[in-house]
XYZ file of C-alpha atoms in Angstrom:
676
model
C 38.566 -3.025 -21.378
C 35.893 -4.008 -18.717
C 37.810 -1.940 -15.773
C 35.682 1.487 -16.301
C 32.310 -0.507 -16.237
C 33.053 -2.249 -12.860
C 34.400 1.292 -11.050
C 31.227 2.602 -12.409
C 28.861 -0.472 -11.347
C 30.670 -0.385 -8.150
C 29.934 3.254 -7.615
C 26.531 2.977 -8.475
C 26.089 0.697 -5.490
C 27.717 2.696 -2.990
C 25.458 5.377 -4.057
C 22.410 3.395 -4.082
C 24.337 2.616 -0.454
C 24.248 5.806 1.141
C 21.654 7.069 -0.761
C 19.269 4.692 1.346
C 21.227 5.070 4.217
C 20.823 9.070 4.140
C 17.609 9.168 2.851
C 15.743 7.067 6.019
C 18.380 9.054 9.057
C 16.864 12.659 6.954
C 12.996 11.440 8.041
C 14.088 9.706 11.236
C 15.607 12.868 12.434
C 13.155 15.085 11.364
C 10.010 13.441 11.264
C 10.343 10.640 14.171
C 12.880 13.278 16.370
C 15.106 9.754 16.250
C 18.726 10.435 14.621
C 20.095 7.061 14.123
C 23.631 8.711 13.594
C 25.534 11.493 14.879
C 25.542 14.572 12.953
C 29.360 13.733 12.342
C 28.341 10.666 10.977
C 25.583 11.981 8.779
C 28.314 14.745 7.287
C 30.549 12.215 6.524
C 28.194 10.316 4.384
C 26.679 13.131 2.769
C 30.342 14.375 1.958
C 30.981 11.034 0.423
C 28.288 11.013 -1.903
C 29.023 14.579 -3.087
C 32.642 13.506 -3.691
C 31.036 10.381 -5.628
C 28.465 12.038 -7.833
C 30.634 14.964 -8.721
C 33.093 11.909 -9.542
C 30.077 10.393 -11.629
C 27.805 13.096 -12.561
C 25.711 10.866 -13.906
C 24.986 9.181 -10.144
C 23.323 12.380 -9.588
C 19.229 12.962 -9.469
C 16.793 15.379 -8.568
C 16.090 12.321 -5.699
C 19.546 12.485 -4.381
C 19.914 13.462 -0.452
C 22.728 15.651 -2.010
C 19.635 17.359 -3.875
C 16.815 17.714 -1.100
C 15.964 18.700 1.702
C 14.653 17.853 4.855
C 12.192 14.809 4.679
C 8.896 14.053 3.466
C 6.419 15.624 6.926
C 4.672 13.417 9.050
C 0.890 12.794 8.709
C 0.007 13.323 12.328
C -0.461 17.131 11.911
C -1.889 19.299 9.041
C 0.318 20.057 6.448
C 1.433 23.914 5.421
C 2.829 24.778 1.832
C 5.499 27.456 2.465
C 5.232 30.751 0.482
C 8.884 30.725 0.241
C 11.030 27.006 -0.207
C 12.845 26.396 3.338
C 16.296 25.467 2.041
C 19.137 23.632 3.991
C 22.872 24.892 3.737
C 25.792 23.364 2.533
C 28.806 22.962 5.015
C 32.320 23.651 5.454
C 34.641 21.882 8.100
C 37.873 24.319 7.725
C 39.352 27.637 6.886
C 40.586 26.145 3.506
C 36.691 25.368 2.539
C 35.713 28.363 3.761
C 37.896 30.137 1.488
C 37.048 28.302 -1.264
C 33.175 29.721 -0.844
C 34.290 32.828 -0.770
C 36.084 32.490 -3.819
C 33.510 31.736 -5.502
C 30.867 34.189 -4.212
C 33.256 37.214 -5.211
C 34.358 35.384 -8.610
C 30.355 34.935 -9.274
C 29.958 38.917 -7.955
C 32.713 40.380 -9.377
C 33.164 42.006 -5.752
C 33.916 41.617 -2.257
C 30.348 41.111 -0.962
C 29.862 42.325 3.038
C 29.009 39.394 5.339
C 27.332 38.159 8.168
C 27.933 35.596 11.201
C 25.404 34.567 13.020
C 25.914 30.840 15.681
C 23.880 28.015 14.448
C 21.683 27.338 16.657
C 20.921 23.852 17.145
C 17.350 23.006 17.067
C 13.890 22.471 15.073
C 13.795 24.474 12.122
C 10.491 26.945 12.267
C 8.484 29.182 10.120
C 6.199 31.936 11.130
C 3.396 33.561 9.149
C 2.552 36.296 10.207
C -0.471 38.415 8.653
C -1.183 41.933 9.054
C 0.824 41.834 12.197
C -0.704 38.351 14.100
C 0.485 34.799 13.681
C -1.824 33.117 11.149
C 0.500 30.111 10.766
C 3.702 27.861 12.275
C 5.136 25.643 10.073
C 7.958 23.008 10.044
C 10.376 22.858 7.653
C 9.199 19.620 6.106
C 10.607 18.750 2.841
C 11.455 22.665 2.695
C 7.834 23.349 0.079
C 5.727 21.860 2.765
C 5.684 20.835 6.186
C 3.984 20.471 9.289
C 1.836 22.479 10.619
C 1.848 22.720 14.281
C 0.534 26.358 15.006
C -1.484 25.323 18.412
C 1.722 23.683 19.508
C 3.700 27.131 18.756
C 1.885 29.340 20.391
C 2.824 28.024 23.673
C 5.879 29.318 23.710
C 6.435 31.528 25.548
C 8.849 33.891 23.702
C 7.109 34.095 20.114
C 4.355 36.536 20.065
C 0.794 36.457 19.130
C 0.704 40.127 17.852
C 4.514 41.687 16.446
C 5.004 45.404 18.671
C 4.096 47.561 15.548
C 1.717 49.900 14.349
C 1.944 49.690 10.461
C 2.597 45.334 10.182
C 3.233 44.079 6.904
C 0.701 42.571 5.023
C 2.104 39.139 5.222
C 6.050 38.152 6.268
C 7.483 34.868 7.471
C 9.883 34.539 9.538
C 12.528 31.836 10.214
C 13.924 30.688 13.125
C 14.690 27.479 15.549
C 12.927 26.067 17.879
C 15.420 24.687 21.111
C 15.689 24.520 25.024
C 17.870 27.016 26.888
C 20.194 25.362 27.933
C 19.701 26.277 31.935
C 16.262 25.375 31.338
C 17.103 22.037 29.440
C 18.613 20.537 32.039
C 16.712 21.758 35.417
C 13.704 19.827 33.425
C 15.825 16.970 32.922
C 16.587 17.026 36.973
C 12.918 17.531 37.543
C 11.976 14.359 35.345
C 14.534 12.016 36.796
C 13.014 12.797 40.319
C 10.003 12.394 39.999
C 11.367 8.809 37.945
C 10.690 9.520 34.311
C 13.848 9.169 31.537
C 15.973 12.267 31.208
C 16.147 13.409 27.969
C 18.674 12.491 25.709
C 19.463 16.008 24.509
C 18.250 19.835 23.845
C 17.353 19.354 19.826
C 15.821 16.077 20.107
C 13.741 16.815 23.554
C 12.413 20.533 21.409
C 11.463 18.076 18.139
C 9.390 15.711 20.813
C 7.574 19.075 22.386
C 7.157 20.070 18.957
C 5.217 17.168 17.799
C 3.012 16.534 20.929
C -0.262 15.909 19.815
C -1.803 17.765 22.331
C -0.305 21.393 22.729
C -1.278 21.419 26.482
C 2.002 19.014 26.618
C 4.027 21.519 24.544
C 3.002 24.216 27.028
C 5.071 22.943 29.759
C 7.977 22.353 28.324
C 10.640 25.604 28.492
C 10.710 25.972 24.685
C 11.767 29.526 23.201
C 12.311 30.017 19.353
C 15.524 31.768 17.919
C 14.777 33.968 14.629
C 18.025 34.543 12.117
C 16.199 35.295 8.883
C 12.950 35.885 6.860
C 11.286 34.047 3.992
C 8.144 35.654 1.405
C 6.820 39.330 2.812
C 4.347 41.470 0.910
C 4.229 45.239 2.641
C 7.759 45.787 3.673
C 11.491 45.787 2.370
C 14.904 45.543 3.250
C 18.447 46.408 0.893
C 20.483 44.151 4.003
C 20.123 40.735 6.104
C 21.172 42.798 9.146
C 18.622 45.590 8.512
C 15.778 42.518 9.132
C 17.634 41.227 11.856
C 16.867 44.949 13.406
C 13.419 44.653 12.605
C 12.286 41.951 14.334
C 14.519 42.285 17.532
C 12.247 46.024 17.260
C 8.380 43.862 16.559
C 9.113 41.370 19.979
C 11.121 38.418 18.142
C 14.085 36.952 19.236
C 17.319 37.534 17.706
C 20.679 36.032 19.099
C 22.699 39.050 20.250
C 26.138 37.185 18.709
C 25.550 38.370 15.439
C 28.313 40.736 13.673
C 28.660 42.388 10.324
C 32.470 41.213 9.238
C 33.988 42.393 5.814
C 36.686 39.368 4.872
C 37.712 35.859 5.339
C 39.797 36.931 7.882
C 37.431 38.214 10.243
C 35.164 35.256 9.582
C 37.907 33.101 10.862
C 38.293 35.326 14.213
C 34.588 34.602 14.678
C 34.780 31.345 13.919
C 37.755 30.747 16.408
C 36.151 33.099 19.037
C 32.617 30.973 19.245
C 34.735 27.929 18.670
C 36.787 28.710 22.203
C 33.167 30.054 23.848
C 30.986 27.001 22.208
C 29.130 26.836 25.597
C 28.827 30.124 26.719
C 25.333 31.023 24.371
C 21.888 30.372 26.225
C 21.508 27.642 23.529
C 23.381 24.532 22.032
C 25.213 25.250 19.088
C 26.879 23.113 16.582
C 28.858 25.476 14.160
C 28.424 29.626 12.822
C 26.506 30.542 9.421
C 27.953 33.074 6.974
C 25.591 34.575 4.885
C 26.002 37.446 2.795
C 24.511 40.698 3.745
C 23.033 42.389 0.506
C 19.926 40.974 -0.587
C 20.932 42.344 -4.570
C 24.057 40.225 -4.301
C 21.983 37.026 -2.595
C 18.925 37.431 -5.622
C 22.172 37.165 -8.027
C 23.960 34.221 -6.475
C 20.264 32.458 -6.101
C 19.833 28.366 -4.550
C 19.885 25.135 -5.880
C 17.419 22.532 -5.045
C 18.821 21.866 -1.985
C 20.573 24.875 -0.683
C 21.386 28.810 -0.836
C 24.806 30.090 -2.707
C 24.860 32.937 -0.642
C 25.180 31.028 2.526
C 27.807 28.600 4.301
C 27.767 26.489 7.525
C 30.515 26.514 9.506
C 30.618 22.927 11.515
C 32.884 23.003 14.744
C 34.679 19.867 15.674
C 32.703 17.876 18.492
C 34.092 17.617 21.929
C 35.464 14.595 23.544
C 36.385 13.655 26.999
C 37.607 10.131 28.642
C 35.204 8.189 31.092
C 34.899 4.223 31.530
C 31.966 1.985 30.461
C 30.049 0.703 32.825
C 27.739 -1.799 30.895
C 25.877 -1.640 27.472
C 22.423 -2.446 27.762
C 19.472 -2.810 24.939
C 16.187 -0.584 24.685
C 13.566 -1.474 22.399
C 11.472 1.139 20.321
C 8.100 0.862 18.966
C 9.190 -0.459 15.938
C 10.773 -3.317 17.957
C 14.047 -2.215 16.911
C 16.613 -2.961 19.829
C 19.164 -0.492 20.252
C 22.305 -0.745 22.386
C 23.434 2.136 24.843
C 26.223 2.739 26.554
C 25.779 2.853 30.300
C 28.632 5.438 31.921
C 30.584 6.664 34.707
C 28.733 9.870 34.101
C 30.919 12.840 32.947
C 30.581 17.088 31.466
C 31.120 16.859 27.968
C 30.828 20.303 26.398
C 28.902 22.073 29.780
C 26.290 18.502 29.854
C 26.737 15.337 32.080
C 26.555 12.324 29.721
C 25.570 9.007 31.782
C 24.582 7.508 28.560
C 25.427 7.066 24.717
C 23.739 5.490 22.340
C 25.778 2.511 20.145
C 23.394 2.738 17.177
C 23.360 -1.364 16.498
C 25.761 -4.644 17.392
C 27.569 -3.836 14.270
C 28.948 -0.320 15.177
C 29.641 -1.905 18.782
C 31.522 -4.504 17.095
C 32.624 -1.899 14.858
C 33.897 0.207 17.872
C 35.025 -2.781 19.684
C 33.832 -0.989 22.916
C 33.361 -3.501 25.797
C 32.625 -3.232 29.507
C 35.144 -2.293 31.590
C 36.407 -0.070 29.484
C 38.014 3.587 29.088
C 36.177 5.176 25.752
C 35.995 7.767 24.186
C 32.572 10.213 24.288
C 31.700 13.092 22.262
C 28.675 15.598 21.359
C 28.926 14.805 17.345
C 27.464 17.591 16.447
C 27.851 19.163 19.848
C 25.152 17.614 20.658
C 23.877 13.693 20.597
C 26.219 11.627 23.229
C 28.249 9.557 21.204
C 31.101 6.359 22.378
C 33.337 7.744 19.614
C 35.367 4.107 20.553
C 37.837 2.411 23.269
C 41.338 3.785 25.038
C 43.182 0.586 24.015
C 46.417 1.779 25.790
C 44.273 1.080 29.071
C 41.862 -1.809 28.720
C 42.188 -3.919 31.459
C 43.179 -7.955 31.056
C 40.110 -9.970 30.331
C 37.601 -7.841 29.050
C 34.811 -9.486 26.933
C 33.417 -8.575 23.499
C 29.198 -7.575 23.914
C 27.228 -10.015 22.324
C 23.530 -8.917 21.505
C 20.976 -10.721 23.810
C 19.482 -13.512 21.779
C 16.339 -12.814 23.473
C 14.271 -9.967 24.397
C 15.055 -8.558 28.003
C 11.163 -7.392 28.225
C 8.995 -9.422 26.825
C 11.481 -13.025 26.585
C 10.981 -13.255 22.231
C 13.487 -14.386 20.557
C 15.327 -11.145 18.669
C 15.290 -11.379 15.176
C 18.176 -10.006 12.184
C 16.397 -9.468 8.882
C 19.065 -10.325 6.137
C 21.098 -7.639 4.944
C 20.149 -5.466 7.982
C 21.979 -3.526 10.729
C 19.425 -3.695 13.304
C 18.333 -6.523 15.423
C 13.928 -5.642 16.355
C 12.141 -7.925 18.706
C 9.053 -8.904 16.305
C 6.436 -8.928 19.618
C 3.959 -6.662 18.694
C 2.455 -6.783 22.527
C 6.431 -6.327 24.082
C 5.429 -4.332 27.077
C 8.685 -2.183 25.670
C 7.133 -1.548 22.242
C 3.370 -0.892 23.407
C 3.701 2.838 24.891
C 4.782 4.068 21.684
C 2.650 1.044 19.294
C -0.141 2.964 21.596
C 0.593 6.358 20.253
C 1.260 5.382 17.230
C -1.650 3.255 16.714
C -3.952 6.082 17.516
C -2.347 9.216 15.442
C -3.648 11.434 13.378
C -1.983 9.383 10.087
C -2.900 6.080 11.472
C -6.498 5.178 13.527
C -6.983 8.654 15.024
C -8.210 8.404 18.586
C -8.368 11.711 19.526
C -7.363 11.761 23.359
C -5.008 8.967 23.063
C -1.803 10.468 23.016
C 2.292 10.471 24.914
C 0.935 10.055 28.404
C -2.704 8.635 27.953
C -1.060 5.878 26.400
C 1.483 6.068 29.058
C -0.900 5.177 31.791
C -2.638 2.956 30.018
C 0.358 0.409 30.293
C 1.273 1.237 33.544
C -2.098 0.614 34.836
C -1.822 -2.941 33.414
C -5.110 -2.347 31.950
C -4.108 -1.929 27.996
C -1.430 -5.086 26.791
C -1.994 -5.531 23.317
C -3.196 -3.027 20.335
C -6.104 -4.683 20.538
C -7.533 -4.364 23.959
C -8.318 -0.977 23.548
C -11.048 -2.152 21.909
C -12.454 -3.898 25.168
C -11.986 -0.764 27.316
C -14.851 -0.440 29.582
C -15.815 3.406 30.899
C -15.444 1.728 34.405
C -11.883 1.253 33.952
C -11.358 5.007 32.841
C -13.282 6.132 35.389
C -10.285 4.338 37.754
C -7.395 6.159 35.997
C -5.799 9.697 37.470
C -7.134 12.363 35.509
C -10.622 10.627 34.179
C -13.814 11.494 34.585
C -17.178 10.894 33.067
C -16.282 13.190 30.055
C -12.988 12.010 29.185
C -13.575 8.868 29.839
C -16.835 8.974 26.922
C -14.815 11.038 24.488
C -11.941 8.420 24.569
C -14.193 5.260 24.197
C -16.311 7.708 21.271
C -13.282 8.532 19.613
C -12.069 4.290 19.710
C -15.428 3.371 18.109
C -14.943 6.155 15.264
C -11.238 4.909 14.644
C -13.088 1.284 14.078
C -14.283 2.639 10.324
C -10.500 3.946 8.994
C -10.328 1.385 6.696
C -6.923 -0.985 5.785
C -4.959 1.489 4.675
C -5.025 3.240 8.185
C -4.357 0.273 9.635
C -1.727 -1.058 7.908
C -0.009 2.438 8.871
C -1.235 1.605 12.806
C -0.162 -1.247 13.292
C 3.591 -0.503 12.228
C 4.762 -2.733 10.012
C 8.687 -1.689 9.226
C 9.092 -0.096 5.427
C 4.743 0.390 5.727
C 4.467 4.125 5.219
C 1.125 6.125 4.725
C 2.516 5.707 -0.039
C 3.499 2.056 1.147
C -0.485 1.735 3.030
C -2.076 2.631 0.403
C -0.591 1.113 -2.474
C -0.739 -2.039 -0.429
C -5.237 -1.486 0.385
C -5.773 -0.933 -3.086
C -4.176 -3.772 -4.817
C -5.129 -6.396 -2.762
C -7.980 -5.184 -1.110
C -8.765 -6.746 1.932
C -5.874 -8.053 5.065
C -7.240 -11.601 4.181
C -6.509 -11.106 0.811
C -2.751 -9.904 2.093
C -1.683 -12.180 4.246
C -2.661 -14.604 2.205
C -0.391 -13.386 -0.855
C 3.418 -14.945 -0.846
C 6.558 -12.532 -0.654
C 6.271 -12.374 -4.587
C 2.809 -11.679 -4.969
C 3.375 -8.491 -2.664
C 6.636 -7.274 -4.550
C 4.310 -7.561 -7.399
C 2.026 -4.591 -6.544
C 2.960 -1.225 -7.722
C 6.120 0.437 -6.360
C 6.817 -2.569 -3.227
C 9.641 -4.170 -4.138
C 11.228 -7.387 -2.396
C 12.444 -5.688 0.934
C 8.739 -4.629 1.794
C 7.304 -7.345 0.646
C 9.082 -9.395 3.090
C 8.710 -6.960 5.690
C 5.265 -6.840 5.758
C 5.023 -11.110 4.903
C 7.026 -11.174 8.278
C 4.765 -9.458 10.062
C 1.642 -10.590 8.558
C 3.413 -13.994 9.235
C 3.895 -14.034 12.165
C 0.996 -16.196 14.394
C 0.962 -13.555 17.600
C 0.273 -10.505 15.162
C -2.495 -13.123 13.716
C -3.867 -13.449 16.829
C -4.263 -9.556 17.085
C -5.554 -9.087 13.550
C -8.264 -11.439 14.228
C -8.752 -9.664 17.655
C -9.396 -6.718 16.048
C -11.904 -7.815 13.541
C -13.387 -9.625 16.168
C -13.665 -6.044 17.421
C -15.067 -4.681 14.229
C -12.289 -2.878 12.905
C -12.720 -2.477 9.200
C -10.112 -4.713 7.709
C -11.052 -3.815 3.650
C -10.422 -0.842 1.669
C -14.630 0.212 1.742
C -15.333 1.985 4.668
C -19.158 3.270 5.701
C -20.167 5.608 2.059
C -22.236 8.183 2.959
C -24.588 8.066 0.123
C -22.076 7.718 -2.019
C -22.628 11.252 -3.313
C -19.658 11.297 -5.126
C -18.926 8.486 -6.705
C -16.699 9.021 -10.020
C -15.905 12.578 -9.495
C -12.196 13.160 -8.971
C -11.377 15.873 -6.958
C -7.686 18.131 -6.825
C -7.818 19.908 -3.687
C -4.967 23.366 -3.016
C -4.735 25.924 -0.642
C -5.568 25.494 3.256
C -9.136 25.819 4.190
C -10.039 27.140 7.425
C -12.466 24.540 8.208
C -10.729 21.133 7.826
C -7.252 19.782 7.469
C -5.439 18.502 4.047
C -6.265 15.070 5.238
C -9.985 16.079 6.829
C -10.914 17.035 3.293
C -9.437 14.395 1.183
C -11.374 11.721 3.855
C -14.832 13.701 3.520
C -14.170 13.416 -0.140
C -12.996 8.937 -0.454
C -16.058 8.406 2.809
C -17.978 10.012 -0.547
C -17.186 7.676 -3.238
C -14.838 10.795 -4.977
C -11.215 10.263 -6.039
C -8.777 12.994 -4.846
C -5.661 13.336 -7.022
C -2.561 15.283 -6.776
C -2.640 17.125 -9.966
C -5.051 18.970 -12.480
C -6.398 17.210 -15.274
C -8.528 17.413 -18.099
C -10.731 13.918 -16.613
C -10.566 16.845 -13.098
C -14.680 17.227 -12.105
C -13.404 20.505 -9.414
C -10.524 21.917 -7.472
C -11.271 22.987 -4.139
C -9.483 26.559 -3.613
C -8.246 27.197 0.146
C -6.081 29.812 0.799
C -3.151 30.461 -0.644
C -3.472 28.215 -3.590
C -0.801 26.961 -5.259
C 0.039 26.415 -9.090
C -2.975 24.081 -9.485
C -5.296 27.085 -9.128
C -3.654 27.889 -12.960
C -3.966 25.046 -14.303
C -7.284 24.592 -13.166
C -8.245 27.729 -15.379
C -6.184 27.168 -18.116
C -8.504 23.423 -18.580
C -11.682 25.766 -17.534
C -11.719 22.889 -14.855
C -14.807 24.755 -11.950
C -12.961 25.737 -8.896
C -14.650 26.429 -6.307
C -14.116 27.954 -2.097
C -14.842 26.310 0.895
C -18.452 27.085 1.068
C -19.192 25.829 -1.513
C -16.650 22.268 -0.846
C -19.163 22.271 2.057
C -22.136 22.464 -0.008
C -20.816 19.580 -2.128
C -19.669 16.790 0.593
C -23.631 17.847 1.676
C -25.777 17.541 -0.958
C -23.304 15.728 -4.086
C -23.670 19.308 -6.518
C -21.990 22.113 -6.896
C -23.822 25.496 -5.950
C -25.414 26.773 -9.368
C -25.446 24.058 -11.342
């Protein structure tokens, strides 16, 4: 009788493993623009998880990757709550799976609907909100409900109109699309980067994501991005009966819609479309990785509804990857800002799917061993998901005799520090925070809005400081002088003083922001705030044992081990000592602005014109207030901006005072509500 529990235990263990892997992949793909695996590998793991949950329904929960969209938004940008959720799409991989979806649709509707076939452009999902015809907000998908506000960046994209070309614009309309690079412009941009001695971008999707997430919109403006629109979200003051009708309207008001979209009648016509574009997949101007099939009539869509993750009225047919053979010249490693050491293949250049591939990721040393690829091998290369180049494996029949298996180097090739591989982890790391290869990304991360928020210290300035040899450590930022900056290209007196002022202001961010900035593995905003509240100071945290750290709420042994290892490293301790000596605050208390709001509990909802959500929260906390995410009888006031959510109704129900932005400013200045 023990066999069934044993199987369930094994299933639960595998479910946990898959969930962790997929959650991490989602975060790195959607937030960091650094996918740890190919689309094909991700799809295979997700399908395995779906099958596991079908066999053991008790394992399916609301937090499973099968039930979620995207990933939590980055803290580097203001948040924006979508008027209508941005869902994902379920995938099919062959005619049989597509036919099964079609049967479910037709059975639910009791009719044969009309379908629309579109090319699945591989880019970054974006939502453009137009109010009375003017672009008000552009936001990424985020977790599907709340995304990143990247309006300044999107306003630099050449084919996104500031004003819709119509004399009668709707009151509000959300336009959904993909931010992407036209293939020819991507290739030209990469050629220019190589000529300038800069690293080429790996693929258009990652390049688009990185360009969109530049803190400085002027950098985004230098990248030849475009937005291809494929549908609508919420709208007011406009109505359509069919998706095809709405696409025609989008074209008419000046937005770009893919020309290859077609209305079809049945499965055979859908498959004709799929086969045609499988054979011509490199003909469109943009990278594609599949075909999207949608129900055309909005009434039929409403009847079918959605799941928590995806609409039932649409599905993505994923195209098979393109593969070629070439020679593996060698295997080298790169070190990222977290210290992760990633092996990559140096290839004899080969054209795969219309793009020349000379390098491809190998992910980690376990993957190299599992694939058994060796320098000198003939290998199969594919652009997985038709985008990310990867090495599939060796052609053993063509392997020359005497090729030795590759081994991960024992020491970092950039700083000679001994590499470490934590227990039960697939990845190897350089633990040296001052490693020159890590430093560029580490500086940019340390200065990011979610960390120490150093305005003016973005990607290009971080690279310049490193390359000029002025900054060798994060602590060196606090020793910079105006004279040093004035010697750098592009720095005049005003810019140098502004950067130094921002660096000085960053000293007062508090322990949680410092922990984020130090780039400790597994420590994001939530964990950082928990550790800061629980220990109170970095000295107390450094003195704590693994067990004491793990005892903090929602921390656990994996995070505790990572934190303890980081803070136990002598180099990192010296860095923290230097930061403290420079005046960087290493406890939870920030300098109070009179403690005007000590004891207040405040809830923020909607979008404020003069503050990002993070700025409003920091202003309240600096005055002693506690900011919570939900309204209760203990809430003193709700601050409501534009498009408030359900919190407003809850506040009215509990008779909690609600104030607008003007009253909020008064509250910050005086510590009292107007009229109180």
